[in-house]
Short mmCIF file of C-alpha atoms and ligand atoms in Angstrom, two decimals:
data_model
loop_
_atom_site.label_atom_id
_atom_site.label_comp_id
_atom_site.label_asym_id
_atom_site.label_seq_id
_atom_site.Cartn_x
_atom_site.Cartn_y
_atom_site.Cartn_z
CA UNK A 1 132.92 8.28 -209.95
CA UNK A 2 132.09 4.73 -210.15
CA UNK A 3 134.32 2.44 -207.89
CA UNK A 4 135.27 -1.54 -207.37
CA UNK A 5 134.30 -1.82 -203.56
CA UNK A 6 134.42 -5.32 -201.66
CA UNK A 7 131.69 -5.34 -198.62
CA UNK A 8 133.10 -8.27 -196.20
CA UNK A 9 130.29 -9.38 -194.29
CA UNK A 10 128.03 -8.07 -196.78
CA UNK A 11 125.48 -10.26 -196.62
CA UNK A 12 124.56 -9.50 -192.88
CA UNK A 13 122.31 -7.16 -191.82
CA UNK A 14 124.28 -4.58 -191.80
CA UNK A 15 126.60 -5.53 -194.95
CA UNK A 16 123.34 -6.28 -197.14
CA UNK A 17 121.80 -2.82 -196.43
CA UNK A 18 124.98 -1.31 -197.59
CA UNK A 19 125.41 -3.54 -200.83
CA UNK A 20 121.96 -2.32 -201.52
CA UNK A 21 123.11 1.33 -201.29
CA UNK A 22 126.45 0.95 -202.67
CA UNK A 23 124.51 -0.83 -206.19
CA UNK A 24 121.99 1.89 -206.08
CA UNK A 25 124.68 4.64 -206.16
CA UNK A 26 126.13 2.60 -209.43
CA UNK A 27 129.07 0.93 -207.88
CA UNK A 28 131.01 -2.11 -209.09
CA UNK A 29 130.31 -4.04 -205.94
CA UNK A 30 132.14 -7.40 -205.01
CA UNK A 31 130.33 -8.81 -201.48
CA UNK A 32 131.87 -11.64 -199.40
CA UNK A 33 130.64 -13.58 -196.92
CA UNK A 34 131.17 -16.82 -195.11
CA UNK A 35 127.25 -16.79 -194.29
CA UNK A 36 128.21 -17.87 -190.80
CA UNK A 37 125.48 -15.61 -189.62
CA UNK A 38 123.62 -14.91 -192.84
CA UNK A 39 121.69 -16.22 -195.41
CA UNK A 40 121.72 -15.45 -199.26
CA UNK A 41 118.13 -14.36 -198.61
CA UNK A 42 119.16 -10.83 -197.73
CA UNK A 43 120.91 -10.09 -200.83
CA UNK A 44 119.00 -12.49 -203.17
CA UNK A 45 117.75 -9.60 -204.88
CA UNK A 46 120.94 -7.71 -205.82
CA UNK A 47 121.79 -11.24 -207.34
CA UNK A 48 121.12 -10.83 -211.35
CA UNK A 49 122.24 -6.82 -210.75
CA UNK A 50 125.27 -6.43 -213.61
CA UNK A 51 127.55 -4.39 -210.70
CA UNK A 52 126.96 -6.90 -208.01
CA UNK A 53 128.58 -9.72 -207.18
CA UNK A 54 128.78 -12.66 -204.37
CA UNK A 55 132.13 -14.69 -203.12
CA UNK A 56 131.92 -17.35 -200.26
CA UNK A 57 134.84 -16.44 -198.50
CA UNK A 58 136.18 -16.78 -194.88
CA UNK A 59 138.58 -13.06 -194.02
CA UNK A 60 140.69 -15.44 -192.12
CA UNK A 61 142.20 -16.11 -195.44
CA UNK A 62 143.87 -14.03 -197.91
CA UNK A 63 142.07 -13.22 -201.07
CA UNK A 64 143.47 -11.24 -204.02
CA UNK A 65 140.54 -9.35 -205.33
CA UNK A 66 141.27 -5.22 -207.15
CA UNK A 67 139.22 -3.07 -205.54
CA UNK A 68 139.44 0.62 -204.54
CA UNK A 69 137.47 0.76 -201.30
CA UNK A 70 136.77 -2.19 -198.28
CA UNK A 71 133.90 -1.90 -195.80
CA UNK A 72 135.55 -4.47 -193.00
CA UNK A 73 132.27 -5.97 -191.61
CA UNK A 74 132.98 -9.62 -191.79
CA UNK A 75 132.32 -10.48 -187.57
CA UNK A 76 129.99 -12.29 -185.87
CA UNK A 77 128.13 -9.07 -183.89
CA UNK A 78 125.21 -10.61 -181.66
CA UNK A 79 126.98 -11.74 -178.32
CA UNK A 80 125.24 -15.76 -178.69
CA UNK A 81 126.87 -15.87 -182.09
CA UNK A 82 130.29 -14.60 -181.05
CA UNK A 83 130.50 -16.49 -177.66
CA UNK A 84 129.66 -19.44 -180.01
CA UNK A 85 132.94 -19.94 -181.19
CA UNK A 86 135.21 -17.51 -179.62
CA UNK A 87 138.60 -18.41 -180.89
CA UNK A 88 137.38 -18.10 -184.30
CA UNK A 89 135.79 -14.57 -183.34
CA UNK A 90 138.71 -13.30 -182.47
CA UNK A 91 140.87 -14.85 -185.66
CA UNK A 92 137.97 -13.40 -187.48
CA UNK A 93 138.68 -10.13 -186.01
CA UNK A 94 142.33 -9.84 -185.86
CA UNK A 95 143.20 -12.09 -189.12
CA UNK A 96 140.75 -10.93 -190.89
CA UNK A 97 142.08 -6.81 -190.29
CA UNK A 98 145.06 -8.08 -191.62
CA UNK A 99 144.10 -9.64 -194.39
CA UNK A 100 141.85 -6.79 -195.48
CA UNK A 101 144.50 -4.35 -194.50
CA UNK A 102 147.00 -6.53 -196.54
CA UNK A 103 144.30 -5.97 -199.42
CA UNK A 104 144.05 -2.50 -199.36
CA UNK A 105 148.25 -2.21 -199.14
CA UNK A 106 148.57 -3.97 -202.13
CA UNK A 107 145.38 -2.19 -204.49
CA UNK A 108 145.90 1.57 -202.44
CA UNK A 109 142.42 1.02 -201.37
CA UNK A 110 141.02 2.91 -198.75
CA UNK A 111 139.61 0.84 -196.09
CA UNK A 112 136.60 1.11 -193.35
CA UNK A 113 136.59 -0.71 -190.08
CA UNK A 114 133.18 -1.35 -188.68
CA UNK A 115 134.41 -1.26 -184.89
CA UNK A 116 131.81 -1.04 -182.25
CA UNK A 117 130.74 0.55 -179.03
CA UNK A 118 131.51 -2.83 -176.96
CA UNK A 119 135.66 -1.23 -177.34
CA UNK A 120 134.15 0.93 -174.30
CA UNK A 121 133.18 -2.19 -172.72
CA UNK A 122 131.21 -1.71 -169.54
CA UNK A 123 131.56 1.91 -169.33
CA UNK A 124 133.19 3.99 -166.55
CA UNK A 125 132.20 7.22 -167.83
CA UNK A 126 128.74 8.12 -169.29
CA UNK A 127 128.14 9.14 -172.28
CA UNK A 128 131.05 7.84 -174.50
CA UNK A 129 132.98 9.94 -176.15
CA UNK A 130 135.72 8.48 -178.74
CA UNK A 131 138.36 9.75 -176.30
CA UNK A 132 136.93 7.17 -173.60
CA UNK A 133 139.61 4.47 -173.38
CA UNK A 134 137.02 1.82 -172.17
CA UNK A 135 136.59 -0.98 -169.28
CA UNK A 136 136.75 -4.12 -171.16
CA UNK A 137 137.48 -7.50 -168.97
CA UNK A 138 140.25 -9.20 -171.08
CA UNK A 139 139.71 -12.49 -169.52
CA UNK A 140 135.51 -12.65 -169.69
CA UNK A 141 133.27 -14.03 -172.29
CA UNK A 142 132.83 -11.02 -174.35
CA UNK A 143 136.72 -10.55 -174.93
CA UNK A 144 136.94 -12.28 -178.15
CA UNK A 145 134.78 -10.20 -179.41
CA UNK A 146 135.84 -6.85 -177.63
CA UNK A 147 139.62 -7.59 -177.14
CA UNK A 148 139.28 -8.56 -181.02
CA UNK A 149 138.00 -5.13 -181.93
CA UNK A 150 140.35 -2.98 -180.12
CA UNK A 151 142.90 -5.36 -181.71
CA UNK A 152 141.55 -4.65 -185.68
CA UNK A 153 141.66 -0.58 -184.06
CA UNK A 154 145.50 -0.93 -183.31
CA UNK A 155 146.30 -3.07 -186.38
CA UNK A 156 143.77 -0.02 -188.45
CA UNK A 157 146.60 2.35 -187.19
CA UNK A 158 149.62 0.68 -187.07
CA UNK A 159 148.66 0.02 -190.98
CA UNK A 160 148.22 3.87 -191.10
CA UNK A 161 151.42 4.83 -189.87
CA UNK A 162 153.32 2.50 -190.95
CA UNK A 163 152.23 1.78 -194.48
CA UNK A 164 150.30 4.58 -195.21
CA UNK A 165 146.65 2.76 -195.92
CA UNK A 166 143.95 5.22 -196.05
CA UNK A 167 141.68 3.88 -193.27
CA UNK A 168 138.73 4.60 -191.31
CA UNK A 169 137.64 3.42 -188.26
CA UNK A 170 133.51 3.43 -187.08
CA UNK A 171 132.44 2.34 -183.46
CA UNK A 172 129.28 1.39 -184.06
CA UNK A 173 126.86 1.89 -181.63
CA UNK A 174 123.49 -0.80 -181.23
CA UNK A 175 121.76 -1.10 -184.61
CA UNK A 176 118.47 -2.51 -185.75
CA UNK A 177 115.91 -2.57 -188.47
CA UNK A 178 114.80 -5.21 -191.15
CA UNK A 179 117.18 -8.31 -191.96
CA UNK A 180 118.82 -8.60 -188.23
CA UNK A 181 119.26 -12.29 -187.83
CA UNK A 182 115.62 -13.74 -186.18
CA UNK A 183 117.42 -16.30 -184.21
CA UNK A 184 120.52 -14.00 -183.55
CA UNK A 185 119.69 -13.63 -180.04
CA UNK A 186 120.08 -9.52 -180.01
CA UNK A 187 117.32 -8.33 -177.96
CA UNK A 188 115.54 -6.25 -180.36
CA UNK A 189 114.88 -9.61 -182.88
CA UNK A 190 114.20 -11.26 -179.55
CA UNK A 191 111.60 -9.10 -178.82
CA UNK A 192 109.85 -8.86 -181.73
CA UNK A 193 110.30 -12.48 -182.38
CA UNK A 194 108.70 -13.31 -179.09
CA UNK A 195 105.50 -10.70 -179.40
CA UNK A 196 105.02 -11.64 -182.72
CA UNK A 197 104.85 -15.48 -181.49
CA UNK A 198 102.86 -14.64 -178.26
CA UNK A 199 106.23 -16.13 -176.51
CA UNK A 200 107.31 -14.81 -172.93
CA UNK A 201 109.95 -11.48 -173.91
CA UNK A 202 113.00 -12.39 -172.30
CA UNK A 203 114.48 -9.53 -169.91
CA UNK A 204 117.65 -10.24 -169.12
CA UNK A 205 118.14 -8.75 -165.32
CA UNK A 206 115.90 -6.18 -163.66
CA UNK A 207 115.71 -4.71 -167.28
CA UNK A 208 117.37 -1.35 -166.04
CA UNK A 209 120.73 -1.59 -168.23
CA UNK A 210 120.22 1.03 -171.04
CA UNK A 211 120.95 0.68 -175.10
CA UNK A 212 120.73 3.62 -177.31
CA UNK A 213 119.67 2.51 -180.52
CA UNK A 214 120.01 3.42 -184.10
CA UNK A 215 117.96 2.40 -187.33
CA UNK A 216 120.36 0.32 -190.21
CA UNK A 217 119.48 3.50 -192.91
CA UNK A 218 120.98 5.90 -190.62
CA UNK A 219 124.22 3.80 -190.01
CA UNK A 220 124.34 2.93 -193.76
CA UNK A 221 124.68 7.05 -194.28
CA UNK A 222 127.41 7.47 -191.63
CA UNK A 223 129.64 4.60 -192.99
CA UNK A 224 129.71 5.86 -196.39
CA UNK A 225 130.09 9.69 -195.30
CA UNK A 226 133.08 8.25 -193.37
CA UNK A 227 134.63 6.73 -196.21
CA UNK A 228 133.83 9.57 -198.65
CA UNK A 229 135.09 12.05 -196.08
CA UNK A 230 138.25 13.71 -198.51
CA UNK A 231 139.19 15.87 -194.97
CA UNK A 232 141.46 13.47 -194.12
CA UNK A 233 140.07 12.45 -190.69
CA UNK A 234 140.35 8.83 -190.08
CA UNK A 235 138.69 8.43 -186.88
CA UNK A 236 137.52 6.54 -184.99
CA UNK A 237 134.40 7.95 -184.57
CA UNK A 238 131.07 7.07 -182.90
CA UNK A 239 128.07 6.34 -184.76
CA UNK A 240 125.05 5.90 -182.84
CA UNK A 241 121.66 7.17 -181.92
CA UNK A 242 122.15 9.11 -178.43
CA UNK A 243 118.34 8.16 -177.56
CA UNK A 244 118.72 6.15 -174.40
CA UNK A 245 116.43 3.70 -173.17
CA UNK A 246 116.32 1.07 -170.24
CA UNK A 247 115.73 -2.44 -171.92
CA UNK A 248 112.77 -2.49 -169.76
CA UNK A 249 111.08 0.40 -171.77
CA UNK A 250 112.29 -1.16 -175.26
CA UNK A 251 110.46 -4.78 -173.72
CA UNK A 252 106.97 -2.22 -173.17
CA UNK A 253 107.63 -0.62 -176.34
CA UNK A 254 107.52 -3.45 -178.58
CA UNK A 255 104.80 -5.29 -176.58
CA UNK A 256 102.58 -2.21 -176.72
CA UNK A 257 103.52 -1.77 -180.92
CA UNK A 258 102.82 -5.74 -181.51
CA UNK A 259 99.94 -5.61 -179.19
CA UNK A 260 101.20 -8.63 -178.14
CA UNK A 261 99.70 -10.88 -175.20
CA UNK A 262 103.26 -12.09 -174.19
CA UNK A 263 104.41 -11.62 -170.77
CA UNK A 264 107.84 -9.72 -169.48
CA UNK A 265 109.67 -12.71 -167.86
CA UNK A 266 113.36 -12.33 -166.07
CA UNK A 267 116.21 -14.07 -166.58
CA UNK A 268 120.09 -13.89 -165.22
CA UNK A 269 121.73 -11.23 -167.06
CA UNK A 270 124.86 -12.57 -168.79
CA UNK A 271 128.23 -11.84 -167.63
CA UNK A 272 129.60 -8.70 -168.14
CA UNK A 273 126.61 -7.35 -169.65
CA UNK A 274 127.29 -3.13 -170.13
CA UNK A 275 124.77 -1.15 -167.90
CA UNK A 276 124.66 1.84 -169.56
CA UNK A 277 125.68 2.88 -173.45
CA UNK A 278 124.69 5.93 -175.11
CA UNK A 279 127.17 7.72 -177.99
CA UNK A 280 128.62 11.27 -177.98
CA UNK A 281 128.12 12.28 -181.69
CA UNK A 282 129.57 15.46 -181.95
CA UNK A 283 132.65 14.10 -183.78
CA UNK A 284 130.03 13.08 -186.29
CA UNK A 285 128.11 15.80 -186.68
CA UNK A 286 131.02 17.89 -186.79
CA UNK A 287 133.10 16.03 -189.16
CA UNK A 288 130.80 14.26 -191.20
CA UNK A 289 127.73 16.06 -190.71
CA UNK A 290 126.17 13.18 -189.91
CA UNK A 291 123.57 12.72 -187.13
CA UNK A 292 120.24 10.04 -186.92
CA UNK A 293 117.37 10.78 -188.18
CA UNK A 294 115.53 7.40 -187.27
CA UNK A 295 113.10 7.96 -183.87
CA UNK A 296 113.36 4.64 -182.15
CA UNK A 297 109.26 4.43 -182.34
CA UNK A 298 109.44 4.82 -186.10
CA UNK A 299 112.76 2.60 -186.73
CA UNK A 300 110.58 -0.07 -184.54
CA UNK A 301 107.35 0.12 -186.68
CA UNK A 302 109.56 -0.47 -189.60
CA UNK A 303 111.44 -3.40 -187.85
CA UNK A 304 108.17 -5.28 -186.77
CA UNK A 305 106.53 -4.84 -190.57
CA UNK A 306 109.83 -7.20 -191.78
CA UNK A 307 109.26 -9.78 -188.87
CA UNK A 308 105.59 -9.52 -190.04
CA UNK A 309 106.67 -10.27 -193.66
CA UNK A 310 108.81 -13.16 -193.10
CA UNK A 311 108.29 -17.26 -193.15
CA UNK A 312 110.20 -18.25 -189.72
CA UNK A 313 110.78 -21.68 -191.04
CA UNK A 314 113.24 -20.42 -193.75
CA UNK A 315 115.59 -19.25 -191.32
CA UNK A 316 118.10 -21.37 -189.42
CA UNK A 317 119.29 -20.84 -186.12
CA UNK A 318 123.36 -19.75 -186.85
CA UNK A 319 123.81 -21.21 -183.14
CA UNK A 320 121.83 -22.65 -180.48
CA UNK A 321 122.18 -19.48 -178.52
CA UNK A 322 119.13 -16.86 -178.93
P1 LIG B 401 125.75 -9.88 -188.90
O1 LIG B 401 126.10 -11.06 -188.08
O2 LIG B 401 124.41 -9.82 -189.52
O3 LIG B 401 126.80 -9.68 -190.06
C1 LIG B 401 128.13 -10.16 -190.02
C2 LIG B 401 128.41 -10.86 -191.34
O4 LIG B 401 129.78 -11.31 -191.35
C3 LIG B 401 127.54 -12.10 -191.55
O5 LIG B 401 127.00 -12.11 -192.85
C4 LIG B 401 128.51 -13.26 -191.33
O6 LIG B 401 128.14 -14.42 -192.05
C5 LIG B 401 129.81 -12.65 -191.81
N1 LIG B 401 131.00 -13.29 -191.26
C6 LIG B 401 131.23 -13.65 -189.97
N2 LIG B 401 132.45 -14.20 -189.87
C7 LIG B 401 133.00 -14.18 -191.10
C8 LIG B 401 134.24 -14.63 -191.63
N3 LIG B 401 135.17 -15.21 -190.87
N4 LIG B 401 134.46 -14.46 -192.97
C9 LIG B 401 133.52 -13.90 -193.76
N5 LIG B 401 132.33 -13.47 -193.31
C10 LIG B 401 132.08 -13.61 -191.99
O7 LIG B 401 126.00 -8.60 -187.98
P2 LIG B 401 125.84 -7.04 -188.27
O8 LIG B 401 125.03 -6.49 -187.20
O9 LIG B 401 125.46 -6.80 -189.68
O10 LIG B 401 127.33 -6.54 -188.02
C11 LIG B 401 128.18 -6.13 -189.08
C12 LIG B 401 129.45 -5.52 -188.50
O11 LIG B 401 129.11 -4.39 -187.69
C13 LIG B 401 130.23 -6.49 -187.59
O12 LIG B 401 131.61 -6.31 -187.82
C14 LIG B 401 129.86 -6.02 -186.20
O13 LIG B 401 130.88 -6.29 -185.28
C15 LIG B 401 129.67 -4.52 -186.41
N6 LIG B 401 128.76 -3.96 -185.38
C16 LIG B 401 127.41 -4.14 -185.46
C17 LIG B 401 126.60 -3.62 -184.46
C18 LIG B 401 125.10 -3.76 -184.50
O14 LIG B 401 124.44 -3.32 -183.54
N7 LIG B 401 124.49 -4.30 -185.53
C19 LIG B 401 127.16 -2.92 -183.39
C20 LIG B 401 128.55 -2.79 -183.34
C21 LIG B 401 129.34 -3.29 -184.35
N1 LIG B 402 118.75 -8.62 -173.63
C1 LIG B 402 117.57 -8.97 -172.99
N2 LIG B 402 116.81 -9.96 -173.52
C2 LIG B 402 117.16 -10.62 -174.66
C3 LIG B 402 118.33 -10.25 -175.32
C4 LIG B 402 119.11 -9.25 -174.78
O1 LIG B 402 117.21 -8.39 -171.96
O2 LIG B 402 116.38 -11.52 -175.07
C5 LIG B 402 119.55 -7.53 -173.07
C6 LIG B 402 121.03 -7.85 -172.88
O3 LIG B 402 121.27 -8.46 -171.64
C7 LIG B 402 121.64 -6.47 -172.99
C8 LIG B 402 120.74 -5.74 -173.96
O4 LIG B 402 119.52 -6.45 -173.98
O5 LIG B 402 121.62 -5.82 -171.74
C9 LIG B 402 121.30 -5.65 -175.36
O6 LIG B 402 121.67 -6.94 -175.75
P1 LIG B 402 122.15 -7.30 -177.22
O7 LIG B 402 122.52 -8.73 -177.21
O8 LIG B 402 121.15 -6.85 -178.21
O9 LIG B 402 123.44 -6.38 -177.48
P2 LIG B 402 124.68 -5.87 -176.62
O10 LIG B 402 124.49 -4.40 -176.59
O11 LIG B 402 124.63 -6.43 -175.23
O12 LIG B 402 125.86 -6.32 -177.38
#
């Protein structure tokens, strides 16, 4: 059945892939954005589609829109870009769960949280299952982000409980693929950036802390078999690629795949940096039947093709920090 769904953040990389999917399946689909981190260049193209539509919006204010389902993206994700401005991360977080969750109340929309893996913060046990209560430092320089999160979780439940909103909550785990941000300081756009430019790669520490990483198609899938899930499991649950790899091997991998000259420099790694991050999917797979089907090596090969395709000098920096 054809449905009115809002997509906040949905002109990020994540948010745009989904738009695309959510037009393709026929859906009336309303995106917002504050382009904070974006451009209009990712969902240009959906632009003159009759079911798709743009607002300029910020989530920390209300808006009265009718829909019947919300994807909650709207948040800064790269660490630069939330470290940026970290009051407003966390208003974006926690004001903007209310507001959506406000939304949803008043339409009886169902309503998806992308969380993330960083609720874990660095983490004590290894892998992470959605049981894992996490190690975040509530004082550091990734709290606005994480504290922010776990905040949107709790408000995601209290909502649940307490009003009855149909949500869903994702923690997603390390994504990539076409459309990440060039200048958004993640290390796989760094990377490929910096081969593609002949730059030094940037490894941040000895290049031993591990990512497990998961192409934007696959993550596209889970979030919409989480909100189509009629089983009446609301999460959270992880989705993630459980292919670990040392950022140090990701550095070699995308040198050797650019067959780029650059050289593997150090430099500090930034506070509070995780060490280790992998997913435990089985919640996934059993409840959603939902597991990756993106090999890092072929996820990468498309990744580099987009950096190939694209003029550098129509993207602007969202912050100074990548
Ligand atoms: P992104 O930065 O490309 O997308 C975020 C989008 O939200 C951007 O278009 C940005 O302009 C918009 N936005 C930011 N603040 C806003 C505000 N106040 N009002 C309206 N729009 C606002 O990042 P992404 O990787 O696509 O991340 C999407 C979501 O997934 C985020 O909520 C992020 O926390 C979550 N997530 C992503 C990853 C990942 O690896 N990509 C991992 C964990 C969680
Ligand atoms: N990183 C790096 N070089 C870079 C960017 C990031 O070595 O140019 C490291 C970073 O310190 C972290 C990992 O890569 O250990 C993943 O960083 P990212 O910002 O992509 O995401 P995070 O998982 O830390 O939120």
């Amino acid at each position: 059945m054809i449905k009115r769904i809002l997509v906040t953040g949905g002109a990020g990389f994540l948010g745009s892939h989904l738009c695309d999917r959510l037009v393709e399946l026929g859906h009336d689909v309303i995106c917002l954005d504050n382009f904070f981190t974006s451009q209009k260049s990712n969902i240009v193209h959906l632009l003159d589609r009759p079911n798709f539509e743009l607002i300029r919006h910020d989530v920390t204010h209300p808006i009265w829109l009718e829909v019947d389902q919300v994807y909650n993206l709207a948040c800064p994700a790269a660490p630069g870009h939330y470290q940026f401005n970290p009051i407003k991360t966390i208003k974006t977080s926690v004001m903007g769960a209310i507001n959506m969750l406000g939304l949803a109340k008043r339409c009886h929309a169902r309503i998806l949280q992308a969380s993330t893996s960083e609720v874990y913060g660095d983490p004590e046990i290894h892998p992470q299952p959605e049981s894992y209560r996490g190690n975040v430092n509530p004082i550091g320089t990734r709290a606005c982000y994480d504290e922010g999160k776990r905040a949107a979780e709790t408000l995601f439940f209290d909502y649940q409980r307490q009003n009855r909103i149909d949500i869903r909550v994702v923690r997603i785990f390390n994504t990539y693929g076409p459309r990440m941000h060039p200048y958004d300081g993640r290390v796989v756009s760094n990377f490929i950036r910096q081969a593609l430019a002949g730059e030094d790669i940037t490894m941040y520490g000895d290049g031993s802390q591990t990512r497990s990483f998961c192409y934007c198609d696959d993550m596209v899938d889970g979030f919409i078999r989480m909100m189509e899930n009629e089983t009446g499991f609301h999460g959270p649950v992880n989705i993630g690629n459980p292919d670990e790899f040392t950022i140090r091997q990701l550095a070699e991998m995308v040198i050797e795949m650019t067959g780029a000259s650059s050289n593997l420099v150090t430099q500090p790694l930034p506070e509070d940096d995780p060490t280790q991050r992998q997913p435990v999917i089985d919640l996934a797979r059993e409840k959603l039947a939902w597991s990756p089907r993106t090999p890092l090596s072929q996820g990468l090969v498309r990744t580099i093709e987009w950096f190939r395709t694209i003029d550098m000098s129509e993207y602007r920096p969202p912050t100074p920090n990548y």
